[in-house]
Coordinates of C-alpha atoms in Angstrom, one line a residue:
M19 CA -89.9 -1.7 99.5
S20 CA -90.2 -1.8 103.1
T21 CA -88.0 -3.9 105.5
A22 CA -91.7 -5.6 106.3
S23 CA -92.4 -6.3 103.1
A24 CA -89.0 -7.9 102.2
S25 CA -89.4 -10.0 105.1
N26 CA -92.7 -11.1 104.1
F27 CA -91.8 -12.1 100.9
W28 CA -89.3 -14.3 102.1
L29 CA -91.6 -15.9 104.7
R30 CA -94.1 -16.5 101.6
D31 CA -91.7 -18.2 99.3
I32 CA -90.0 -20.2 101.9
P33 CA -93.0 -22.8 102.1
R34 CA -93.1 -23.1 98.3
Q35 CA -89.3 -24.0 98.2
L36 CA -89.6 -26.4 100.9
A37 CA -92.8 -28.1 98.8
A38 CA -90.6 -28.1 95.9
L39 CA -87.7 -30.2 97.9
D40 CA -90.5 -32.6 99.3
A41 CA -91.7 -33.2 95.7
A42 CA -88.0 -33.9 94.5
A43 CA -87.4 -36.2 97.7
L44 CA -84.7 -33.8 98.7
R45 CA -85.7 -32.3 102.0
R46 CA -83.4 -33.2 104.7
S47 CA -83.8 -33.6 108.4
R48 CA -81.8 -34.2 111.3
R49 CA -82.0 -36.8 113.8
T50 CA -80.9 -37.0 117.6
V51 CA -78.1 -39.8 118.4
E52 CA -76.5 -41.3 121.1
P53 CA -74.0 -43.7 121.3
L54 CA -74.2 -47.2 122.6
Q55 CA -71.9 -50.0 122.5
G56 CA -69.2 -51.1 119.1
A57 CA -71.3 -49.5 116.0
H58 CA -74.5 -49.1 117.8
I59 CA -76.1 -45.9 118.4
A60 CA -79.8 -44.8 119.6
V61 CA -81.4 -42.6 116.8
D62 CA -84.3 -40.7 118.2
G63 CA -84.1 -43.1 121.0
R64 CA -84.5 -46.1 119.5
P65 CA -81.0 -48.5 119.3
M66 CA -79.9 -48.9 115.7
L67 CA -76.7 -50.8 114.0
Q68 CA -75.0 -47.8 112.1
F69 CA -73.1 -47.5 108.8
C70 CA -72.4 -43.8 108.5
S71 CA -69.9 -42.9 110.9
N72 CA -66.5 -41.3 109.6
D73 CA -65.2 -42.9 112.8
Y74 CA -63.2 -45.3 111.0
L75 CA -61.0 -46.9 113.3
G76 CA -63.5 -46.8 116.2
L77 CA -61.4 -44.2 118.3
A78 CA -64.1 -41.8 119.1
R79 CA -64.5 -43.5 122.5
H80 CA -61.5 -44.9 123.0
P81 CA -60.5 -44.9 126.9
A82 CA -56.9 -43.6 125.7
L83 CA -58.3 -40.4 124.1
V84 CA -61.0 -40.0 126.8
D85 CA -58.2 -39.7 129.3
A86 CA -56.3 -37.8 127.5
A87 CA -59.3 -35.3 127.0
C88 CA -59.7 -35.1 130.8
A89 CA -56.2 -34.5 131.4
G90 CA -56.2 -31.7 129.1
A91 CA -59.5 -30.2 130.5
R92 CA -57.9 -30.5 133.9
D93 CA -54.7 -28.8 132.8
F94 CA -55.8 -26.5 130.3
G95 CA -59.8 -26.0 131.1
V96 CA -62.1 -26.4 128.0
G97 CA -62.0 -23.2 126.5
S98 CA -58.7 -22.0 124.7
G99 CA -59.5 -18.0 125.3
G100 CA -59.0 -16.3 121.8
S101 CA -57.3 -17.1 118.3
P102 CA -54.0 -18.4 118.0
M103 CA -52.3 -15.5 117.2
V104 CA -53.5 -13.7 120.5
N105 CA -53.9 -16.5 123.4
G106 CA -55.3 -19.4 122.0
H107 CA -52.1 -21.4 120.8
S108 CA -51.5 -23.3 123.8
T109 CA -48.2 -25.7 124.2
A110 CA -50.9 -28.5 123.7
N111 CA -51.5 -27.3 120.2
A112 CA -47.8 -26.8 119.1
A113 CA -46.7 -30.4 120.6
L114 CA -49.6 -31.3 118.3
E115 CA -48.7 -29.5 115.1
D116 CA -45.1 -31.0 116.0
D117 CA -46.4 -34.7 116.1
L118 CA -48.5 -34.5 113.0
A119 CA -45.4 -33.1 110.9
R120 CA -43.6 -35.9 112.1
F121 CA -46.1 -38.5 111.6
V122 CA -47.2 -37.5 108.3
Q123 CA -43.3 -37.0 107.6
L124 CA -43.5 -33.5 105.9
P125 CA -41.6 -30.4 107.2
R126 CA -44.5 -28.6 109.5
A127 CA -48.0 -28.7 110.0
L128 CA -50.8 -26.1 111.0
Y129 CA -53.3 -26.9 113.0
F130 CA -57.1 -25.7 112.6
Y131 CA -60.4 -25.9 114.8
A132 CA -62.4 -27.3 111.5
G133 CA -61.9 -29.1 108.1
F134 CA -64.3 -26.9 106.6
A135 CA -62.9 -23.6 107.6
T136 CA -59.8 -25.0 106.8
N137 CA -60.0 -25.7 103.1
A138 CA -62.6 -22.9 102.4
S139 CA -59.6 -20.4 103.8
I140 CA -56.3 -21.7 102.7
I141 CA -57.4 -21.6 99.0
P142 CA -57.8 -18.0 99.3
A143 CA -54.5 -17.4 101.0
L144 CA -53.1 -19.1 98.2
V145 CA -54.7 -17.6 95.0
G146 CA -56.6 -15.0 94.2
A147 CA -57.8 -12.5 91.4
G148 CA -55.6 -12.9 88.4
D149 CA -54.7 -16.4 89.2
A150 CA -56.0 -20.0 88.3
V151 CA -57.5 -23.1 90.2
F152 CA -57.9 -26.3 88.9
S153 CA -60.6 -28.6 90.5
D154 CA -61.7 -32.0 90.3
A155 CA -65.6 -32.1 89.6
L156 CA -66.4 -34.6 92.7
N157 CA -64.5 -32.2 95.3
H158 CA -65.8 -32.1 98.4
A159 CA -67.7 -28.6 98.9
S160 CA -65.2 -27.4 101.1
L161 CA -62.9 -27.0 98.5
I162 CA -65.7 -26.0 96.5
D163 CA -66.4 -23.0 98.3
G164 CA -62.6 -22.4 98.7
C165 CA -62.1 -22.1 95.2
R166 CA -65.0 -19.3 94.8
L167 CA -64.2 -17.5 97.7
S168 CA -60.4 -16.7 96.3
R169 CA -61.8 -15.3 92.9
A170 CA -59.2 -16.9 90.8
Q171 CA -60.3 -18.7 87.6
I172 CA -61.8 -21.7 88.3
H173 CA -61.3 -24.6 85.9
R174 CA -63.4 -27.5 86.5
F175 CA -62.3 -31.0 85.0
A176 CA -63.8 -34.2 84.9
H177 CA -63.4 -36.5 87.9
G178 CA -60.2 -38.2 87.4
D179 CA -59.5 -37.1 84.0
L180 CA -55.7 -36.3 84.1
A181 CA -55.8 -35.7 80.1
A182 CA -58.5 -33.3 80.3
L183 CA -56.6 -31.3 83.5
E184 CA -53.1 -31.6 81.4
S185 CA -55.2 -29.9 78.6
Q186 CA -56.2 -27.0 80.8
L187 CA -53.1 -26.5 82.6
A188 CA -51.5 -26.4 78.9
V189 CA -53.4 -23.5 77.9
C190 CA -53.6 -21.4 81.0
T191 CA -50.8 -18.3 80.9
V192 CA -51.4 -17.1 84.5
P193 CA -48.1 -17.4 86.6
R194 CA -50.1 -18.9 90.0
K195 CA -51.8 -22.0 89.1
L196 CA -53.2 -24.3 91.9
V197 CA -54.7 -27.9 91.6
V198 CA -56.9 -29.2 94.2
S199 CA -58.3 -32.5 94.6
D200 CA -60.0 -35.0 97.3
A201 CA -57.3 -37.8 97.7
V202 CA -60.1 -40.0 98.9
F203 CA -63.4 -39.1 97.4
S204 CA -66.0 -38.8 100.1
M205 CA -68.9 -40.0 97.9
D206 CA -67.4 -42.7 96.0
G207 CA -64.4 -43.8 98.2
N208 CA -62.0 -43.9 95.5
V209 CA -58.3 -42.6 95.7
A210 CA -56.7 -39.9 93.3
D211 CA -54.2 -40.5 91.1
I212 CA -51.7 -38.6 93.2
P213 CA -48.5 -39.5 91.6
G214 CA -50.1 -38.6 88.1
L215 CA -51.5 -34.9 89.5
L216 CA -48.4 -34.1 91.0
A217 CA -46.5 -35.1 87.8
L218 CA -48.9 -32.6 86.1
C219 CA -48.1 -30.0 88.7
E220 CA -44.6 -30.2 88.3
R221 CA -44.5 -30.3 84.3
H222 CA -46.9 -26.9 84.6
D223 CA -45.4 -25.4 87.6
A224 CA -48.4 -25.6 89.9
L225 CA -48.9 -26.4 93.4
L226 CA -51.0 -29.4 94.4
L227 CA -53.8 -29.3 97.7
L228 CA -55.1 -32.6 98.8
D229 CA -57.7 -33.2 100.9
D230 CA -56.8 -36.4 102.6
A231 CA -60.3 -36.5 105.1
H232 CA -60.8 -40.0 104.6
G233 CA -57.1 -41.4 104.0
F234 CA -55.6 -40.0 106.9
G235 CA -55.4 -42.8 109.7
V236 CA -56.6 -45.5 107.5
L237 CA -54.4 -45.6 104.5
G238 CA -50.4 -45.8 103.9
P239 CA -47.9 -47.2 106.4
E240 CA -49.3 -46.8 109.8
G241 CA -52.1 -45.0 108.6
R242 CA -50.3 -42.1 107.8
G243 CA -52.5 -41.1 104.9
S244 CA -52.8 -41.5 100.9
L245 CA -49.5 -38.9 100.6
A246 CA -47.7 -41.6 102.0
A247 CA -49.5 -44.4 100.9
A248 CA -48.2 -42.8 97.4
G249 CA -44.4 -42.7 98.4
L250 CA -44.6 -39.2 98.5
T251 CA -43.5 -38.2 101.8
G252 CA -40.1 -37.9 103.5
D253 CA -37.1 -37.6 101.6
K254 CA -39.8 -37.9 98.5
A255 CA -41.9 -35.2 99.4
S256 CA -42.2 -32.2 97.0
P257 CA -42.2 -28.8 98.1
R258 CA -45.2 -27.9 95.9
V259 CA -47.7 -30.3 97.6
L260 CA -49.6 -29.3 100.6
Y261 CA -51.4 -31.9 102.5
M262 CA -54.6 -31.5 104.3
A263 CA -56.6 -33.8 106.5
T264 CA -59.3 -33.6 108.9
L265 CA -58.6 -35.0 112.6
S266 CA -62.9 -35.8 113.1
K267 CA -62.7 -39.1 111.0
A268 CA -60.0 -41.8 111.9
A269 CA -58.8 -39.7 114.2
G270 CA -61.8 -39.8 116.3
V271 CA -61.7 -36.0 117.4
S272 CA -62.0 -33.0 115.8
G273 CA -60.1 -30.3 113.7
A274 CA -58.0 -30.3 110.8
F275 CA -54.1 -30.1 109.6
V276 CA -52.4 -28.8 106.9
A277 CA -49.0 -29.7 106.1
G278 CA -46.3 -29.2 103.8
H279 CA -42.9 -26.9 103.1
E280 CA -41.9 -24.8 105.6
L281 CA -42.4 -21.9 103.5
L282 CA -45.9 -22.5 102.5
I283 CA -47.1 -23.3 106.0
E284 CA -45.6 -20.1 107.0
W285 CA -47.5 -18.1 104.6
L286 CA -51.0 -19.6 105.3
L287 CA -49.8 -18.9 109.1
Q288 CA -49.9 -15.6 107.9
K289 CA -52.6 -14.9 105.4
T290 CA -55.5 -17.7 106.3
R291 CA -58.4 -15.8 107.7
S292 CA -60.0 -18.9 109.6
Y293 CA -56.6 -19.2 111.4
T294 CA -56.3 -15.6 112.1
F295 CA -59.6 -14.5 113.3
A296 CA -61.3 -17.7 114.5
T297 CA -61.1 -19.2 118.3
A298 CA -58.4 -21.8 118.6
A299 CA -59.3 -25.4 119.4
P300 CA -59.1 -26.1 123.1
A301 CA -55.9 -28.2 124.6
L302 CA -57.8 -30.6 125.6
L303 CA -58.6 -31.7 121.9
A304 CA -54.9 -31.4 120.9
Q305 CA -53.9 -33.5 123.9
A306 CA -56.7 -36.3 123.0
L307 CA -55.2 -36.2 119.3
Q308 CA -51.7 -36.8 120.6
A309 CA -53.1 -40.1 121.9
S310 CA -55.0 -40.8 118.8
L311 CA -52.1 -40.4 117.1
R312 CA -50.1 -43.3 118.9
L313 CA -53.0 -45.3 118.6
I314 CA -53.2 -45.0 114.7
E315 CA -49.3 -45.4 114.6
H316 CA -49.1 -48.5 116.9
E317 CA -52.3 -50.5 116.3
S318 CA -52.2 -52.0 113.1
S319 CA -54.9 -54.3 113.8
L320 CA -57.5 -51.7 113.5
R321 CA -56.7 -51.1 109.9
E322 CA -56.8 -54.9 109.6
Q323 CA -60.0 -55.3 111.0
L324 CA -61.3 -52.5 108.8
Q325 CA -59.9 -54.2 105.8
A326 CA -61.7 -57.4 106.5
R327 CA -65.0 -55.7 107.0
I328 CA -64.5 -53.9 103.7
A329 CA -63.5 -57.3 102.0
Q330 CA -66.6 -58.7 103.7
L331 CA -69.2 -56.3 102.6
R332 CA -67.9 -56.1 99.0
A333 CA -68.0 -60.0 98.5
G334 CA -71.4 -60.2 100.1
L335 CA -73.0 -57.2 97.6
Q336 CA -72.0 -59.0 94.5
P337 CA -74.8 -61.3 94.3
L338 CA -77.2 -58.5 95.0
L339 CA -75.7 -56.3 92.0
Q340 CA -77.1 -58.6 89.4
D341 CA -80.5 -58.3 90.2
T342 CA -81.2 -55.0 91.4
G343 CA -79.7 -52.7 88.9
W344 CA -77.3 -51.3 92.0
R345 CA -74.1 -50.7 91.3
L346 CA -71.5 -50.9 93.7
L347 CA -68.6 -48.4 93.1
P348 CA -64.7 -49.4 92.9
S349 CA -63.1 -48.5 96.6
H350 CA -60.4 -50.3 99.0
T351 CA -61.4 -47.6 101.4
A352 CA -63.9 -47.2 104.3
V353 CA -66.3 -45.5 102.1
Q354 CA -68.5 -47.9 100.2
A355 CA -71.1 -46.6 97.8
L356 CA -73.9 -48.4 96.8
V357 CA -75.7 -46.6 93.7
I358 CA -79.4 -46.9 93.8
G359 CA -80.2 -44.3 91.3
G360 CA -83.5 -42.5 92.1
N361 CA -83.7 -40.2 95.1
A362 CA -87.3 -42.0 96.2
A363 CA -85.7 -45.4 95.7
A364 CA -83.0 -44.4 97.9
L365 CA -85.2 -43.3 100.5
D366 CA -87.3 -45.9 100.2
L367 CA -84.5 -48.6 100.9
M368 CA -82.9 -46.6 103.7
E369 CA -86.4 -46.7 105.5
G370 CA -86.3 -50.6 104.8
L371 CA -83.4 -50.6 106.6
R372 CA -84.1 -48.3 109.4
R373 CA -87.2 -50.9 110.1
R374 CA -84.9 -53.8 110.4
G375 CA -82.9 -51.6 112.9
L376 CA -80.2 -50.5 110.5
W377 CA -79.1 -46.9 110.4
V378 CA -77.8 -46.4 106.8
P379 CA -78.5 -42.8 105.4
A380 CA -79.2 -42.0 101.8
I381 CA -77.2 -39.9 99.9
R382 CA -78.7 -37.5 97.3
P383 CA -78.5 -34.4 95.1
P384 CA -76.6 -32.3 95.4
T385 CA -74.4 -33.8 97.4
V386 CA -73.6 -36.4 94.5
P387 CA -75.0 -35.8 91.0
A388 CA -78.4 -36.2 89.6
G389 CA -79.6 -39.9 89.0
T390 CA -77.1 -41.5 91.5
A391 CA -78.6 -41.2 94.8
R392 CA -77.2 -43.8 96.9
L393 CA -76.3 -45.4 100.3
R394 CA -73.2 -44.3 101.3
I395 CA -71.8 -47.3 103.5
A396 CA -69.2 -46.4 105.9
L397 CA -67.6 -49.2 108.0
S398 CA -65.3 -48.8 110.8
A399 CA -63.3 -51.0 112.9
A400 CA -65.6 -50.8 115.4
H401 CA -68.1 -53.1 113.2
T402 CA -67.7 -57.2 113.7
G403 CA -68.1 -59.7 110.9
A404 CA -71.7 -60.2 112.2
D405 CA -72.6 -56.7 111.9
V406 CA -71.7 -56.7 108.3
E407 CA -73.7 -60.1 107.9
Q408 CA -77.1 -58.4 109.3
L409 CA -76.7 -55.5 106.9
L410 CA -76.2 -57.9 103.9
A411 CA -79.0 -60.0 105.2
A412 CA -81.5 -56.9 105.2
L413 CA -80.3 -55.9 101.8
G414 CA -81.2 -59.5 100.6
E415 CA -84.4 -59.2 101.6
L416 CA -85.0 -55.4 100.4
A417 CA -84.2 -56.5 97.0
L418 CA -86.8 -58.8 96.7
L419 CA -89.3 -56.3 97.6
P420 CA -90.7 -53.3 95.5
A421 CA -89.5 -50.1 96.4
T422 CA -93.1 -49.0 97.7
T423 CA -93.3 -51.6 99.9
S424 CA -89.7 -52.3 101.9

């Protein structure tokens, strides 16, 4: 087959595949956005109150972070110039790694330019062909891709089912075993049983990798994350735990880091391809993140405000659940999942909210299991009580309308 005919095949087939996505209400589209005040943004030029940002503490536009980034740009420029192994590991990046390790109370940290690339690359650095990796069924796509890229045997266990995980570990005879799990599950908002996971890893001589993208900065004392909330940092830290978190959510900037035992971090430094072969994050981001860490540690009022909004939303949704068939999944985190069911119904509800000036995107398969399309309501310290009341009032109106007329 010639190159031209092969190309023509793809061009003929793609419209059919796109039509299938349309028929299943699964085609995705991007919107252009720009920030306004508080939790408001402009979506395609229209002002909206949004409940979809991962900026859980409202720090992304905080003056202290903006000033630190501007100072970093003046001191270092806007690019890093190379990979961390060549000339991209600036003094600012090095200082941030020290601050991150201190903050999460673990021996050493390694700073990456992006969260997805971190997970997709550190798992293959830890296990390979002939090894075994055990993955929660609802893990983030970056963990799933990392498991696949590792070429290790993949054992998938039902979400949060430690009995199933133990059964799999008990019959596994390979010497190197890695258990991977979200700490806070990004589409459900629930928190993993971290002490239970670690106990199994201790019993069966496995490493444990935790992705705390949605817990870092929000959970635990001073926002030190889910591992600290479980009491497993500092002198209680286990050498078999690797703690990963992104810096683009509660921290309000960009990038990610992995922290843990000195030897494990040294190994990742040597063997993680997305670290060795990618350009380092610019120093201006590292300086902004240092400012962010200071605010997270010392501004407890931000977490208190977030928790107040979580409690307000959950209480306000209860009357709607009985009459609509909607389900609010258990969560004390910023991620509140309102399960609608069908894809079209979730899109219909999203559109009804959009018409009322509220931006709450619907989440559909394959991001979530079939039949569990939902509104993923993300709360922030930037939301006011009046903002949450506006959302509740709109949902109350839409609950009374047929899905096709909202």
